[in-house]
CSV table of C-alpha atoms in Angstrom, one decimal:
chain,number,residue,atom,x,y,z
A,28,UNK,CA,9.8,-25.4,-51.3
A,29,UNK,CA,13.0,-23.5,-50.0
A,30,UNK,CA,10.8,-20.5,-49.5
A,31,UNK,CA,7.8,-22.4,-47.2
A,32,UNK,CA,10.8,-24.3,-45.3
A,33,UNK,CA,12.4,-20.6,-44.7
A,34,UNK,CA,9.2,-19.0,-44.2
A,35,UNK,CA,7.7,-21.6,-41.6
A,36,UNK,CA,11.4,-21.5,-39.7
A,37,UNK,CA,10.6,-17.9,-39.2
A,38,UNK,CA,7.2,-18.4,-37.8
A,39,UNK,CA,8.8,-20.5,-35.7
A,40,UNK,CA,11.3,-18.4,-33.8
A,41,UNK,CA,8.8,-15.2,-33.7
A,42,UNK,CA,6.4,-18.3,-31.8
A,43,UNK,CA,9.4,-19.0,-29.7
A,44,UNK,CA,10.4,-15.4,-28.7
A,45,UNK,CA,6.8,-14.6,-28.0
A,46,UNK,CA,6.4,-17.6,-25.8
A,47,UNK,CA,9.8,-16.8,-24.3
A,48,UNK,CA,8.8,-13.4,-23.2
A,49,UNK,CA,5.9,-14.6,-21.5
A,50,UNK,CA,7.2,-16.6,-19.4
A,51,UNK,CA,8.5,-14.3,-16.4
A,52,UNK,CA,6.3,-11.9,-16.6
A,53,UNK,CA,8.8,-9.5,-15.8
A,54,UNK,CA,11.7,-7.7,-17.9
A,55,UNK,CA,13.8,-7.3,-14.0
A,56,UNK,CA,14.7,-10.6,-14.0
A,57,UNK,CA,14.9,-12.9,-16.6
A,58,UNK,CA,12.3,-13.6,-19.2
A,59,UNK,CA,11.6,-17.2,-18.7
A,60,UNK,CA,9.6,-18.6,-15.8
A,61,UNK,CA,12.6,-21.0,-15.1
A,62,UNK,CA,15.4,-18.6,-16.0
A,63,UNK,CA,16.9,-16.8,-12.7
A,64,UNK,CA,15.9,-13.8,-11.0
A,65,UNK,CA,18.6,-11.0,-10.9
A,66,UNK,CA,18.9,-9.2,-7.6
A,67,UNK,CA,21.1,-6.3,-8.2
A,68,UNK,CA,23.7,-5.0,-5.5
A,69,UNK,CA,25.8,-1.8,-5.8
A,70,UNK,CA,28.7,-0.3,-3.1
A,71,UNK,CA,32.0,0.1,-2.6
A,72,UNK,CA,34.5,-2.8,-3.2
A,73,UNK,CA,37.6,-0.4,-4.1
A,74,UNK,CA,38.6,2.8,-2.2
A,75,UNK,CA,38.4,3.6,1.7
A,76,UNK,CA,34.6,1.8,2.1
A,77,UNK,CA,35.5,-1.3,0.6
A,78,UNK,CA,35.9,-3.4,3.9
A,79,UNK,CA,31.9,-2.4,4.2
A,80,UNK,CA,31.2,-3.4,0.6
A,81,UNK,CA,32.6,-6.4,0.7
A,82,UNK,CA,31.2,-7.7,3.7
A,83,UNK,CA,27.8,-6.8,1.9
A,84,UNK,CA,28.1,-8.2,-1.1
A,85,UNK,CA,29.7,-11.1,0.0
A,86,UNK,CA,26.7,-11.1,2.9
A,87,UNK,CA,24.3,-11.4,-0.1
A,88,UNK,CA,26.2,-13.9,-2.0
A,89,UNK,CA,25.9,-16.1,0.7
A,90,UNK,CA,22.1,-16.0,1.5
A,91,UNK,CA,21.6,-15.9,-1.8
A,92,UNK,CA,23.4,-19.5,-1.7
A,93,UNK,CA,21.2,-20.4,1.5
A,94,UNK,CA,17.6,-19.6,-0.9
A,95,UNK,CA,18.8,-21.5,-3.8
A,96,UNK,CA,20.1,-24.7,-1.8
A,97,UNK,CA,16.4,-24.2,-0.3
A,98,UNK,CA,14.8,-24.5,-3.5
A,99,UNK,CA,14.9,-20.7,-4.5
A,100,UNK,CA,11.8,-19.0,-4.7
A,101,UNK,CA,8.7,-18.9,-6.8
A,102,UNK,CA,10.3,-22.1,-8.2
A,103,UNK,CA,13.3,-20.1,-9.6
A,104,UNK,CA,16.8,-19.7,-8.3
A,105,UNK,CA,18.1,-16.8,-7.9
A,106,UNK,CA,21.1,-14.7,-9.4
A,107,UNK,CA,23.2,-11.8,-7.8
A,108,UNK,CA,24.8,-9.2,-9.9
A,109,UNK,CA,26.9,-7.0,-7.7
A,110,UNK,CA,28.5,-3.9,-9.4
A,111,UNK,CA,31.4,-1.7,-7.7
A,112,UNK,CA,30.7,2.0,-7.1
A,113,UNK,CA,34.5,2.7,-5.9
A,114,UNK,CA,32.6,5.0,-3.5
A,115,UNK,CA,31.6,7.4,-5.6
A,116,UNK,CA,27.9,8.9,-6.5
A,117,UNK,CA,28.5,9.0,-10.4
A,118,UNK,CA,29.8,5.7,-10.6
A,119,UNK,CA,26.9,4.7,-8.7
A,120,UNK,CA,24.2,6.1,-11.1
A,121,UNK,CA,26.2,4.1,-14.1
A,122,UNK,CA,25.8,1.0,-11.9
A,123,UNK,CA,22.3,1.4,-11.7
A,124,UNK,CA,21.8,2.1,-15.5
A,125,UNK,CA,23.8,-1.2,-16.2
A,126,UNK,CA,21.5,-2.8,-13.9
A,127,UNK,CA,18.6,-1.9,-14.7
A,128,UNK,CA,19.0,-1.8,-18.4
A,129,UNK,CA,21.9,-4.5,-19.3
A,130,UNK,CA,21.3,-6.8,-16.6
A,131,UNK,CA,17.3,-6.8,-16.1
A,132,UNK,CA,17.4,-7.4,-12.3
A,133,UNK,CA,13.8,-7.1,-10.3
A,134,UNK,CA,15.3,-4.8,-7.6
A,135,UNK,CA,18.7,-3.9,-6.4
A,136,UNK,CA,20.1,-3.5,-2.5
A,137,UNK,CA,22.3,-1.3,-1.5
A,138,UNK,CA,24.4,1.2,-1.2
A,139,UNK,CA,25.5,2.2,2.5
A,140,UNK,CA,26.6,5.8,1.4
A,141,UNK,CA,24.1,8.1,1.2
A,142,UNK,CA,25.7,10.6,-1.5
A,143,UNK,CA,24.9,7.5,-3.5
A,144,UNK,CA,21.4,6.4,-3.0
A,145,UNK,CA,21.0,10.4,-3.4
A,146,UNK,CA,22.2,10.0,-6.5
A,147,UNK,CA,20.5,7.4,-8.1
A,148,UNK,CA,16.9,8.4,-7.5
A,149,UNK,CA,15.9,9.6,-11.0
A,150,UNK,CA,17.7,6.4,-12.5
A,151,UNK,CA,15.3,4.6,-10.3
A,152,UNK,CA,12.5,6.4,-11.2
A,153,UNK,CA,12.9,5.9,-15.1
A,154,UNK,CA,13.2,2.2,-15.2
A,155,UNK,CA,10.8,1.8,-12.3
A,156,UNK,CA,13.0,-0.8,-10.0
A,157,UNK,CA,13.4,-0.1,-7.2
A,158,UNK,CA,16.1,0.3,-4.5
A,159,UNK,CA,16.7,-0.9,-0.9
A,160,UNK,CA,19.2,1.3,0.8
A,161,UNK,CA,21.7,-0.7,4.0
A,162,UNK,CA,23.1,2.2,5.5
A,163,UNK,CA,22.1,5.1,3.5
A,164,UNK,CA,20.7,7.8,6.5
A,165,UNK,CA,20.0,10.8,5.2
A,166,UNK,CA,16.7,11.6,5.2
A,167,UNK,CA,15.9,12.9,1.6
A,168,UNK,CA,16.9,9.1,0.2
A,169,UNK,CA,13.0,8.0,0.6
A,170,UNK,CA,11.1,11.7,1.7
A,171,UNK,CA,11.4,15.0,-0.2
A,172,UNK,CA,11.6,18.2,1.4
A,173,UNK,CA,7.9,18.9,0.6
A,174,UNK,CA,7.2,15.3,2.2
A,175,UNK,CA,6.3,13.8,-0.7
A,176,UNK,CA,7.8,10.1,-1.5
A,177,UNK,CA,10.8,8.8,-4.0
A,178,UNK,CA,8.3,5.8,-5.1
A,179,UNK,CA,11.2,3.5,-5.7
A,180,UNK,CA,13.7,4.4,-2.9
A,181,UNK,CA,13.7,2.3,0.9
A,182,UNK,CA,15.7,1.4,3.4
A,183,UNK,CA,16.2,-0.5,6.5
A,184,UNK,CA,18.1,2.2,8.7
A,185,UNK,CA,17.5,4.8,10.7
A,186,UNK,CA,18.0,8.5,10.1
A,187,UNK,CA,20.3,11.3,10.3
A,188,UNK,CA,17.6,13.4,12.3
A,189,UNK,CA,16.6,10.1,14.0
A,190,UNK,CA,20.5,9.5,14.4
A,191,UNK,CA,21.4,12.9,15.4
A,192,UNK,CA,18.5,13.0,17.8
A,193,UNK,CA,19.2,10.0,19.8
A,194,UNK,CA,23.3,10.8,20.0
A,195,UNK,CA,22.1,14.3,21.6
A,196,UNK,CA,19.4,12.7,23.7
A,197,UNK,CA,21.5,10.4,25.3
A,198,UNK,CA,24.6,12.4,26.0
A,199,UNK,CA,21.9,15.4,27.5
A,200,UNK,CA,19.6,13.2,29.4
A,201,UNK,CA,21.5,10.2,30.2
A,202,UNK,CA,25.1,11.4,30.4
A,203,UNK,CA,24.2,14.5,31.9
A,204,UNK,CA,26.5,16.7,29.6
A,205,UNK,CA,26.0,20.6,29.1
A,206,UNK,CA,28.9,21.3,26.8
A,207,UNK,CA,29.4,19.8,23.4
A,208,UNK,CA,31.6,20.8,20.5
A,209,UNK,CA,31.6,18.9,16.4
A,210,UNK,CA,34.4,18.2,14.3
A,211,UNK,CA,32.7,17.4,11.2
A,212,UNK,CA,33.0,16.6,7.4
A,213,UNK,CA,32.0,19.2,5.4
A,214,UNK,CA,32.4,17.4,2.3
A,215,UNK,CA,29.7,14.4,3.4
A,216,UNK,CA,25.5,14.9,3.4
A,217,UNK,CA,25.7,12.2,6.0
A,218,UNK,CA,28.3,13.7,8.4
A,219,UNK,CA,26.4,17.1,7.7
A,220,UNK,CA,22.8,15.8,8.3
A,221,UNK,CA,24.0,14.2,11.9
A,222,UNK,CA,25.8,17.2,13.2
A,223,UNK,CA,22.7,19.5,12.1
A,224,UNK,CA,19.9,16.9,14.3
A,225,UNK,CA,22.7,17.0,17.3
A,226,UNK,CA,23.0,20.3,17.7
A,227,UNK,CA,18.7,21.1,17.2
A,228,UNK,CA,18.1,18.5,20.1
A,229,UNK,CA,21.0,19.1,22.3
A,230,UNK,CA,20.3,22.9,22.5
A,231,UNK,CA,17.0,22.8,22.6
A,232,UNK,CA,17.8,19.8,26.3
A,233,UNK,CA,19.7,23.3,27.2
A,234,UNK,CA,23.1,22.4,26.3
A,235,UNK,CA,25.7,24.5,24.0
A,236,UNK,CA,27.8,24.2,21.3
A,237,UNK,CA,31.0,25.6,22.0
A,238,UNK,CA,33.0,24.8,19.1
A,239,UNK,CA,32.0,23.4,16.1
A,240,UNK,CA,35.4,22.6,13.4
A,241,UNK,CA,35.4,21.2,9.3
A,242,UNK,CA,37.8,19.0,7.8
A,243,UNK,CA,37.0,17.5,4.1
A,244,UNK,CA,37.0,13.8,3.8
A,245,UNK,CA,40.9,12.3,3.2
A,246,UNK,CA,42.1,14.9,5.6
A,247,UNK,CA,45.3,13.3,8.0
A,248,UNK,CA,46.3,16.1,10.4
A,249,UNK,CA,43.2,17.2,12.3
A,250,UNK,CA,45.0,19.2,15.2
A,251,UNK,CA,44.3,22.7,13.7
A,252,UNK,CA,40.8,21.8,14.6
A,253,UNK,CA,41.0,20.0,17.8
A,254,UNK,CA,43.3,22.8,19.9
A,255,UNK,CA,40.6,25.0,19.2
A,256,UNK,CA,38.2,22.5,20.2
A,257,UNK,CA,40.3,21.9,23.4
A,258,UNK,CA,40.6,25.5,24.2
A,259,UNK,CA,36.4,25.5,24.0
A,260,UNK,CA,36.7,22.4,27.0
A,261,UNK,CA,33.6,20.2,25.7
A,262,UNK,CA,32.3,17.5,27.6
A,263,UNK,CA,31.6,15.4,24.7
A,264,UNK,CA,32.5,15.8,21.5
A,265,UNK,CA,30.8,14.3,18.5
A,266,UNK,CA,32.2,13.0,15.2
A,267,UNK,CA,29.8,12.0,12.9
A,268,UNK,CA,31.9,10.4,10.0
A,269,UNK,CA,33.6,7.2,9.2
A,270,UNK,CA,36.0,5.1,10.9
A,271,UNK,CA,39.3,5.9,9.1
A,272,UNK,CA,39.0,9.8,10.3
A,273,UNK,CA,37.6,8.8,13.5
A,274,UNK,CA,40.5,6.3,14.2
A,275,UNK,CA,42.9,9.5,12.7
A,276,UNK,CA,41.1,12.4,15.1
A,277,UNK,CA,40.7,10.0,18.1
A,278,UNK,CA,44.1,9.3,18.3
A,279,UNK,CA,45.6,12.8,17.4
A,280,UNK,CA,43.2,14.3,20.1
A,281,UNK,CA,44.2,12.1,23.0
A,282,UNK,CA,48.1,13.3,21.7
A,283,UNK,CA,46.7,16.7,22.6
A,284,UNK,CA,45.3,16.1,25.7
A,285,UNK,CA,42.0,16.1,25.3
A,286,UNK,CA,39.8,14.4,27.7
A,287,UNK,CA,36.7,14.7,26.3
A,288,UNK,CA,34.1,11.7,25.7
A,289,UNK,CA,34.3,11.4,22.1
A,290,UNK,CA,30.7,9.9,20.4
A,291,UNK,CA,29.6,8.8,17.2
A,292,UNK,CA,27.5,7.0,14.6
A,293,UNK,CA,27.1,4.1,12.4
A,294,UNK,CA,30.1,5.2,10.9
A,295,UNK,CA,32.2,4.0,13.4
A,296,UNK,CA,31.6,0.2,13.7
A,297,UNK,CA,34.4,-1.8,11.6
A,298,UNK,CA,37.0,-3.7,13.3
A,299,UNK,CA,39.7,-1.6,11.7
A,300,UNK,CA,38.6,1.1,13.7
A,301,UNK,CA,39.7,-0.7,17.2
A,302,UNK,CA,43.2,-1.6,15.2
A,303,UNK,CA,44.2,2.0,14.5
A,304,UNK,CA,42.4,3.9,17.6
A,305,UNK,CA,41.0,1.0,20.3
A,306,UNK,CA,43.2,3.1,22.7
A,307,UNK,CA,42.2,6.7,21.9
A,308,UNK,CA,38.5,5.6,21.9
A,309,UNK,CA,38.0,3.3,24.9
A,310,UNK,CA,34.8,4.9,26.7
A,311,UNK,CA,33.6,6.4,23.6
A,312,UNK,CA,29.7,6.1,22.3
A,313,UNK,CA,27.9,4.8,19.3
A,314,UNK,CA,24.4,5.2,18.0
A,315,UNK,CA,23.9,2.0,16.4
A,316,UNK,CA,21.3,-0.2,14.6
A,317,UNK,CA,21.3,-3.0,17.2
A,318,UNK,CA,23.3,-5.2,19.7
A,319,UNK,CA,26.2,-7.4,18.4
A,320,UNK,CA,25.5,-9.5,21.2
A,321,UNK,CA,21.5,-10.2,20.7
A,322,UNK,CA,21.3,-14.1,20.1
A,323,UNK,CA,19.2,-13.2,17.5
A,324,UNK,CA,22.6,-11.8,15.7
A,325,UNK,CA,24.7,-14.6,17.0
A,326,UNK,CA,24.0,-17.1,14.1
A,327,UNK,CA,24.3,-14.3,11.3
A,328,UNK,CA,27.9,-13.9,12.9
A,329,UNK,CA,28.7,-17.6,13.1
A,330,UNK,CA,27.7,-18.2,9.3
A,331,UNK,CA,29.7,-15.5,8.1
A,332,UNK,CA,32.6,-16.5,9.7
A,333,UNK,CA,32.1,-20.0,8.7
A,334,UNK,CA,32.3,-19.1,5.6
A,335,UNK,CA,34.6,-16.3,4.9
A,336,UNK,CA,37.2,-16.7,7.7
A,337,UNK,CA,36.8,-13.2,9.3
A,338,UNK,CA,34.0,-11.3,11.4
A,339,UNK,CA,31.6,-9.4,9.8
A,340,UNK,CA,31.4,-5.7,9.6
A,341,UNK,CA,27.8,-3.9,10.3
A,342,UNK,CA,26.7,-4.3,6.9
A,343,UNK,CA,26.2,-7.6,6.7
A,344,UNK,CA,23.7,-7.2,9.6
A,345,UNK,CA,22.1,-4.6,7.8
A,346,UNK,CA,22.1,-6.3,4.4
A,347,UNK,CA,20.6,-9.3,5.9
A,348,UNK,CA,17.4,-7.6,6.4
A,349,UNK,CA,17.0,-5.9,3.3
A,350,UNK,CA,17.4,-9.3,1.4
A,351,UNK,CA,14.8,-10.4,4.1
A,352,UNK,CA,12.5,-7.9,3.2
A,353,UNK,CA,13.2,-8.1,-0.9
A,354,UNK,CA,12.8,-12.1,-0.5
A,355,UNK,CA,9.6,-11.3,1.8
A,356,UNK,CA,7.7,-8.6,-1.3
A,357,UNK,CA,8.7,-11.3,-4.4
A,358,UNK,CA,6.9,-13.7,-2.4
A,359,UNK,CA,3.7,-11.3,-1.7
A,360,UNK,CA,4.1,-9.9,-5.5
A,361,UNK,CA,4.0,-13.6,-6.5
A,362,UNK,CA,6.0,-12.9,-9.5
A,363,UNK,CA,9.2,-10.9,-10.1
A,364,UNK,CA,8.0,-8.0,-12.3
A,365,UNK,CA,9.8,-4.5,-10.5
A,366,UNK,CA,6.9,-3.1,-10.0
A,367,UNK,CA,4.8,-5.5,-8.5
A,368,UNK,CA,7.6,-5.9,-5.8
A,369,UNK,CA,7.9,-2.4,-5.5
A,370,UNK,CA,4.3,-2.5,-4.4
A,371,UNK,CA,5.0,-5.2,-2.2
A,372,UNK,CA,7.3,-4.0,0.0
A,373,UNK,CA,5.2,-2.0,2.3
A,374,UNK,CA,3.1,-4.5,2.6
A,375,UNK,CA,5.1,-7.7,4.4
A,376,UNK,CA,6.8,-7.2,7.4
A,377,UNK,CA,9.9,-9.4,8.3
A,378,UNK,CA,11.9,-10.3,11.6
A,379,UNK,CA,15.4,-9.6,11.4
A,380,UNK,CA,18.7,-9.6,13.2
A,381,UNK,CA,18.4,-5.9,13.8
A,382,UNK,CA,14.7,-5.6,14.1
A,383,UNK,CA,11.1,-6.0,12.9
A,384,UNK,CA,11.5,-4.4,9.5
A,385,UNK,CA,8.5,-2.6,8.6
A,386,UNK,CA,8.5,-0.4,5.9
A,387,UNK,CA,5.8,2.9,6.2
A,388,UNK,CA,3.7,3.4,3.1
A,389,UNK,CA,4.7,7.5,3.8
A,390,UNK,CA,8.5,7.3,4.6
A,391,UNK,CA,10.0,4.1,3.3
A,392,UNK,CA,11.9,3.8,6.3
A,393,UNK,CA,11.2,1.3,9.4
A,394,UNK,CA,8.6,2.0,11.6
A,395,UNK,CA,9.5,2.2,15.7
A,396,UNK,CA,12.9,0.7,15.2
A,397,UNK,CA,15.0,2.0,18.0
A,398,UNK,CA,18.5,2.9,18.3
A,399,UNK,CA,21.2,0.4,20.3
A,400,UNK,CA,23.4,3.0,22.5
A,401,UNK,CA,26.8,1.1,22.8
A,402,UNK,CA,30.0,2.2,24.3
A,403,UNK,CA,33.3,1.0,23.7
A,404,UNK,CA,35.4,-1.0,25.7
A,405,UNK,CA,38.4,-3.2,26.6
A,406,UNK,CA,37.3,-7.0,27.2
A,407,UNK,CA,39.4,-7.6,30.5
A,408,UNK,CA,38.9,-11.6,29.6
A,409,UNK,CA,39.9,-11.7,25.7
A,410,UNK,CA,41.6,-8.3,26.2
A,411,UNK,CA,40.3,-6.8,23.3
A,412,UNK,CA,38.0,-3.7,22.8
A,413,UNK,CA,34.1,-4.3,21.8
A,414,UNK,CA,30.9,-2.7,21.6
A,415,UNK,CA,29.5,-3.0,24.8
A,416,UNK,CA,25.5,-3.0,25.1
A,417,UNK,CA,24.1,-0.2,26.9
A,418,UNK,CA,21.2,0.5,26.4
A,419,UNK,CA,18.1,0.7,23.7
A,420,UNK,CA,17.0,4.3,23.2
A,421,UNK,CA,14.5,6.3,21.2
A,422,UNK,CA,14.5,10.2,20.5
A,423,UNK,CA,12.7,12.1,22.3
């Protein structure tokens, strides 16, 4: 009798796994039909990018909380698991091997370095989830250099090339400027892949590169590079890395005298930028994703700040939309299995606070978005600097 009792409790929990594993249809997100699904998020929350990564993470917390008060989606609720990658590539790919294999999540968003989302291609490609990138621009994240595609890598930025291109355009064709010189990081694919797409469209306008100066990324003292840069006498001169540098270099180069319009990328925009340098970098230019001051943005802005107490940083802009898009593909997959969402995603097409987000079946990236071309400025009514709205602009 013991034997049938054990025998039959046996049967039992093989029925019970077996109908358990059903129920999802998916190992990326829970196995149950009612169980959650995992979203995955990895960036930085520790080191110099962390005001970025916490604005997106805590971005996607927050809609996250806005779907599930909604009823989730495809019945279920959803469940983030955000994973620090300190800022570095390696810790990255660890991040996504947790995810993917430890925490079973349908697809993960993030990060907005591209060293990282370099990095964790092949990770992406063994488990088969895939990966929507925020501010990740270099242009081998989603296209290879023999144009074929990473099947599980996306994004909802723009380009270095794309980047590069439009910062050149504009300070050739619209600002008139012959004479440009770089101070760049030699240690960063994205500050690398900006300068090189600046210097192909601005020579080929007819301007020239008089100077062109490295630094490595957690250099202080940039003036080596600058008085040669001032003895060159550029017009503009552009510095294609992040805000902490830029503040550092902006102010040091106005010490030296240098008169120069200094212009810039989608590194630039955090508001520690205008605390350490709003002085040195009044009348500068940035190449941006879109216009802070689009009502369509507005109410992004407001719930942020509702909720968190401080203003958001550019990432939760761009974060918004890749959550958009995700949430947009479950829906179209009609279940969370990785690769049906995978499949999905260049299929929907969402409106965002930055755009129509439209990913191309060839490139991953969105389709027509153009480039917001804002310049910085001192409010004279609140007295303190913004991005002003200049214009939208394409390359050309």
């Amino acid at each position: 009798m013991k034997r049938k009792v054990s025998l039959f409790i046996s049967i039992m929990m093989v029925l019970l796994l077996a109908l358990t594993g059903c129920g999802g249809g998916s190992s990326g997100s829970g196995d149950a039909a009612t169980d959650p699904i995992k979203i995955g998020w990895i960036g930085s929350l520790t080191g110099d990018q962390a005001p970025w990564g916490k604005c997106e993470s805590q971005t996607v917390q927050m809609l996250i909380d806005e779907t599930n008060a909604a009823g989730g989606i495809l019945g279920r609720q959803l469940e983030l698991v955000a994973l620090d990658t300190k800022g570095d590539a390696n810790e990255a790919v660890n991040a996504v091997k947790r995810l993917v294999s430890q925490d079973k999540v349908c697809a993960i968003l993030g990060p907005n370095a591209s060293a990282q989302a370099l990095a964790i291609t092949g990770v992406l490609e063994s488990a088969g989830v895939s990966d929507i990138a925020t501010v990740a621009t270099n242009p081998k994240i989603t296209v290879n250099d023999d144009g074929s595609v990473n099947e599980y890598n996306f994004r909802v930025c723009f380009t270095d090339p794309y980047q590069g291109a439009v910062a050149a355009g504009y300070a050739a064709d619209i600002l008139k400027y012959k004479k440009a010189a770089i101070l760049y990081d030699v240690a960063s694919d994205y500050s690398q892949g900006f300068m090189q797409y600046f210097i192909e469209t601005f020579e080929a306008k007819g301007g020239t590169i008089v100077a062109k100066e490295a630094f490595k990324a957690g250099d202080t003292d940039f003036r080596p590079q600058l008085t040669k840069i001032k003895k060159a006498d550029p017009e503009v001169i552009l510095m294609p890395y992040y805000y902490k540098e830029v503040a550092l270099s902006a102010n040091q180069a106005r010490d030296l005298g240098i008169k120069a319009t200094l212009m810039g990328g989608d590194g630039w925009p955090s508001d520690t930028l205008f605390e350490m340098a709003g002085n040195s970098l009044e009348g500068s230019y940035v190449v941006n994703h879109f216009d802070y001051n689009d009502p369509d943005v507005k109410p992004l802005t407001e719930a942020y700040i509702a909720k968190y107490g401080t203003t958001p940083e550019i990432n939760c802009y761009m974060v918004h939309d890749a959550y958009k898009v995700l949430l947009a593909a479950i829906e179209k997959a009609g279940n969370a299995d990785p690769q049906a969402i995978t499949d999905a995603l260049t299929q929907v097409e969402v409106k965002g606070v930055t755009g129509t987000i439209k990913l191309g079946e060839k490139t991953h990236n969105p389709e027509g978005k153009e480039a917001a071309i804002q310049k910085i400025q001192l409010n004279p009514e609140t007295g303190e600097f913004e991005y002003a709205f200049m214009q939208k602009y394409g390359a050309n």
